[in-house]
JSON list of C-alpha atoms in Angstrom, two decimals:
[
{"chain": "A", "resi": 1, "resn": "UNK", "atom": "CA", "xyz": [-19.07, 17.81, -18.73]},
{"chain": "A", "resi": 2, "resn": "UNK", "atom": "CA", "xyz": [-21.22, 16.64, -21.98]},
{"chain": "A", "resi": 3, "resn": "UNK", "atom": "CA", "xyz": [-22.69, 19.37, -24.44]},
{"chain": "A", "resi": 4, "resn": "UNK", "atom": "CA", "xyz": [-25.91, 18.31, -26.23]},
{"chain": "A", "resi": 5, "resn": "UNK", "atom": "CA", "xyz": [-26.04, 20.69, -29.06]},
{"chain": "A", "resi": 6, "resn": "UNK", "atom": "CA", "xyz": [-29.78, 20.92, -31.13]},
{"chain": "A", "resi": 7, "resn": "UNK", "atom": "CA", "xyz": [-30.62, 23.24, -33.89]},
{"chain": "A", "resi": 8, "resn": "UNK", "atom": "CA", "xyz": [-34.14, 24.11, -34.52]},
{"chain": "A", "resi": 9, "resn": "UNK", "atom": "CA", "xyz": [-35.17, 24.79, -38.41]},
{"chain": "A", "resi": 10, "resn": "UNK", "atom": "CA", "xyz": [-32.02, 24.65, -39.85]},
{"chain": "A", "resi": 11, "resn": "UNK", "atom": "CA", "xyz": [-28.65, 22.43, -39.90]},
{"chain": "A", "resi": 12, "resn": "UNK", "atom": "CA", "xyz": [-25.85, 24.02, -37.71]},
{"chain": "A", "resi": 13, "resn": "UNK", "atom": "CA", "xyz": [-22.36, 23.35, -39.78]},
{"chain": "A", "resi": 14, "resn": "UNK", "atom": "CA", "xyz": [-19.63, 21.84, -37.78]},
{"chain": "A", "resi": 15, "resn": "UNK", "atom": "CA", "xyz": [-18.22, 25.40, -37.37]},
{"chain": "A", "resi": 16, "resn": "UNK", "atom": "CA", "xyz": [-21.19, 27.14, -35.70]},
{"chain": "A", "resi": 17, "resn": "UNK", "atom": "CA", "xyz": [-20.76, 23.68, -33.29]},
{"chain": "A", "resi": 18, "resn": "UNK", "atom": "CA", "xyz": [-16.86, 24.29, -32.42]},
{"chain": "A", "resi": 19, "resn": "UNK", "atom": "CA", "xyz": [-17.73, 27.74, -31.25]},
{"chain": "A", "resi": 20, "resn": "UNK", "atom": "CA", "xyz": [-20.49, 27.00, -28.78]},
{"chain": "A", "resi": 21, "resn": "UNK", "atom": "CA", "xyz": [-18.33, 23.74, -27.79]},
{"chain": "A", "resi": 22, "resn": "UNK", "atom": "CA", "xyz": [-15.26, 26.68, -27.61]},
{"chain": "A", "resi": 23, "resn": "UNK", "atom": "CA", "xyz": [-17.30, 28.69, -25.52]},
{"chain": "A", "resi": 24, "resn": "UNK", "atom": "CA", "xyz": [-18.93, 26.22, -23.18]},
{"chain": "A", "resi": 25, "resn": "UNK", "atom": "CA", "xyz": [-15.54, 25.16, -22.09]},
{"chain": "A", "resi": 26, "resn": "UNK", "atom": "CA", "xyz": [-15.61, 28.29, -20.27]},
{"chain": "A", "resi": 27, "resn": "UNK", "atom": "CA", "xyz": [-17.98, 27.46, -18.19]},
{"chain": "A", "resi": 28, "resn": "UNK", "atom": "CA", "xyz": [-16.62, 23.89, -17.38]},
{"chain": "A", "resi": 29, "resn": "UNK", "atom": "CA", "xyz": [-13.34, 25.07, -15.96]},
{"chain": "A", "resi": 30, "resn": "UNK", "atom": "CA", "xyz": [-15.34, 27.87, -13.69]},
{"chain": "A", "resi": 31, "resn": "UNK", "atom": "CA", "xyz": [-17.33, 24.96, -12.66]},
{"chain": "A", "resi": 32, "resn": "UNK", "atom": "CA", "xyz": [-16.85, 21.60, -12.22]},
{"chain": "A", "resi": 33, "resn": "UNK", "atom": "CA", "xyz": [-19.68, 20.21, -11.04]},
{"chain": "A", "resi": 34, "resn": "UNK", "atom": "CA", "xyz": [-21.83, 20.99, -14.51]},
{"chain": "A", "resi": 35, "resn": "UNK", "atom": "CA", "xyz": [-23.30, 17.67, -15.31]},
{"chain": "A", "resi": 36, "resn": "UNK", "atom": "CA", "xyz": [-24.44, 18.81, -18.91]},
{"chain": "A", "resi": 37, "resn": "UNK", "atom": "CA", "xyz": [-25.27, 22.15, -21.31]},
{"chain": "A", "resi": 38, "resn": "UNK", "atom": "CA", "xyz": [-28.19, 21.41, -23.21]},
{"chain": "A", "resi": 39, "resn": "UNK", "atom": "CA", "xyz": [-27.93, 24.12, -26.24]},
{"chain": "A", "resi": 40, "resn": "UNK", "atom": "CA", "xyz": [-31.05, 24.79, -28.69]},
{"chain": "A", "resi": 41, "resn": "UNK", "atom": "CA", "xyz": [-29.66, 27.28, -31.73]},
{"chain": "A", "resi": 42, "resn": "UNK", "atom": "CA", "xyz": [-32.69, 28.34, -33.47]},
{"chain": "A", "resi": 43, "resn": "UNK", "atom": "CA", "xyz": [-33.81, 30.95, -36.26]},
{"chain": "A", "resi": 44, "resn": "UNK", "atom": "CA", "xyz": [-36.67, 33.43, -35.43]},
{"chain": "A", "resi": 45, "resn": "UNK", "atom": "CA", "xyz": [-39.12, 35.37, -37.10]},
{"chain": "A", "resi": 46, "resn": "UNK", "atom": "CA", "xyz": [-38.27, 39.18, -36.77]},
{"chain": "A", "resi": 47, "resn": "UNK", "atom": "CA", "xyz": [-35.81, 40.66, -38.91]},
{"chain": "A", "resi": 48, "resn": "UNK", "atom": "CA", "xyz": [-33.44, 41.57, -36.49]},
{"chain": "A", "resi": 49, "resn": "UNK", "atom": "CA", "xyz": [-31.62, 39.68, -33.78]},
{"chain": "A", "resi": 50, "resn": "UNK", "atom": "CA", "xyz": [-33.61, 36.66, -35.23]},
{"chain": "A", "resi": 51, "resn": "UNK", "atom": "CA", "xyz": [-30.79, 33.77, -34.07]},
{"chain": "A", "resi": 52, "resn": "UNK", "atom": "CA", "xyz": [-31.59, 32.69, -30.89]},
{"chain": "A", "resi": 53, "resn": "UNK", "atom": "CA", "xyz": [-29.35, 30.59, -28.37]},
{"chain": "A", "resi": 54, "resn": "UNK", "atom": "CA", "xyz": [-31.08, 29.06, -25.56]},
{"chain": "A", "resi": 55, "resn": "UNK", "atom": "CA", "xyz": [-28.88, 27.27, -22.87]},
{"chain": "A", "resi": 56, "resn": "UNK", "atom": "CA", "xyz": [-29.40, 25.18, -20.15]},
{"chain": "A", "resi": 57, "resn": "UNK", "atom": "CA", "xyz": [-26.65, 23.94, -17.74]},
{"chain": "A", "resi": 58, "resn": "UNK", "atom": "CA", "xyz": [-27.62, 20.56, -15.67]},
{"chain": "A", "resi": 59, "resn": "UNK", "atom": "CA", "xyz": [-26.21, 21.04, -12.29]},
{"chain": "A", "resi": 60, "resn": "UNK", "atom": "CA", "xyz": [-26.49, 19.52, -8.91]},
{"chain": "A", "resi": 61, "resn": "UNK", "atom": "CA", "xyz": [-29.09, 21.39, -6.81]},
{"chain": "A", "resi": 62, "resn": "UNK", "atom": "CA", "xyz": [-30.69, 24.24, -9.62]},
{"chain": "A", "resi": 63, "resn": "UNK", "atom": "CA", "xyz": [-30.07, 24.43, -12.81]},
{"chain": "A", "resi": 64, "resn": "UNK", "atom": "CA", "xyz": [-29.13, 27.30, -14.73]},
{"chain": "A", "resi": 65, "resn": "UNK", "atom": "CA", "xyz": [-31.16, 28.77, -17.76]},
{"chain": "A", "resi": 66, "resn": "UNK", "atom": "CA", "xyz": [-30.37, 31.56, -20.05]},
{"chain": "A", "resi": 67, "resn": "UNK", "atom": "CA", "xyz": [-32.14, 32.63, -23.52]},
{"chain": "A", "resi": 68, "resn": "UNK", "atom": "CA", "xyz": [-30.31, 35.37, -25.85]},
{"chain": "A", "resi": 69, "resn": "UNK", "atom": "CA", "xyz": [-31.12, 36.57, -28.86]},
{"chain": "A", "resi": 70, "resn": "UNK", "atom": "CA", "xyz": [-28.76, 38.31, -31.52]},
{"chain": "A", "resi": 71, "resn": "UNK", "atom": "CA", "xyz": [-28.17, 39.05, -34.98]},
{"chain": "A", "resi": 72, "resn": "UNK", "atom": "CA", "xyz": [-25.95, 35.96, -35.13]},
{"chain": "A", "resi": 73, "resn": "UNK", "atom": "CA", "xyz": [-25.75, 32.28, -33.30]},
{"chain": "A", "resi": 74, "resn": "UNK", "atom": "CA", "xyz": [-22.11, 33.84, -32.61]},
{"chain": "A", "resi": 75, "resn": "UNK", "atom": "CA", "xyz": [-23.32, 36.69, -30.71]},
{"chain": "A", "resi": 76, "resn": "UNK", "atom": "CA", "xyz": [-26.27, 35.60, -28.98]},
{"chain": "A", "resi": 77, "resn": "UNK", "atom": "CA", "xyz": [-24.19, 32.06, -27.88]},
{"chain": "A", "resi": 78, "resn": "UNK", "atom": "CA", "xyz": [-21.67, 34.39, -26.65]},
{"chain": "A", "resi": 79, "resn": "UNK", "atom": "CA", "xyz": [-23.72, 36.83, -24.57]},
{"chain": "A", "resi": 80, "resn": "UNK", "atom": "CA", "xyz": [-25.50, 33.70, -23.11]},
{"chain": "A", "resi": 81, "resn": "UNK", "atom": "CA", "xyz": [-22.33, 32.65, -22.12]},
{"chain": "A", "resi": 82, "resn": "UNK", "atom": "CA", "xyz": [-21.59, 35.52, -19.98]},
{"chain": "A", "resi": 83, "resn": "UNK", "atom": "CA", "xyz": [-24.39, 35.63, -18.83]},
{"chain": "A", "resi": 84, "resn": "UNK", "atom": "CA", "xyz": [-23.88, 32.31, -17.42]},
{"chain": "A", "resi": 85, "resn": "UNK", "atom": "CA", "xyz": [-20.59, 32.75, -16.38]},
{"chain": "A", "resi": 86, "resn": "UNK", "atom": "CA", "xyz": [-22.30, 35.65, -14.10]},
{"chain": "A", "resi": 87, "resn": "UNK", "atom": "CA", "xyz": [-24.55, 33.61, -12.68]},
{"chain": "A", "resi": 88, "resn": "UNK", "atom": "CA", "xyz": [-21.70, 30.95, -11.73]},
{"chain": "A", "resi": 89, "resn": "UNK", "atom": "CA", "xyz": [-19.55, 33.30, -9.99]},
{"chain": "A", "resi": 90, "resn": "UNK", "atom": "CA", "xyz": [-22.50, 35.16, -8.18]},
{"chain": "A", "resi": 91, "resn": "UNK", "atom": "CA", "xyz": [-23.45, 31.59, -6.64]},
{"chain": "A", "resi": 92, "resn": "UNK", "atom": "CA", "xyz": [-20.29, 30.45, -5.71]},
{"chain": "A", "resi": 93, "resn": "UNK", "atom": "CA", "xyz": [-20.16, 33.99, -3.32]}
]
């Protein structure tokens, strides 16, 4: 699975990119049909929940797309990955 990380309005550090990749490895273990994960990290304008994480999983047939916002990129990423895991489990059943 290819992982493409794009940060809008800031430069993502190596630690953040590593964190995102580690979390997405869980998705790869669940479904080996995933071709690519496109992750967009963006700082929002609100005072709270201003760190946004959008993840699009490119899968043959249907892509999955999730948007999450939280107080940190790590929390937003974790929430997005957990939601994608639920979607994958639901589609396998």
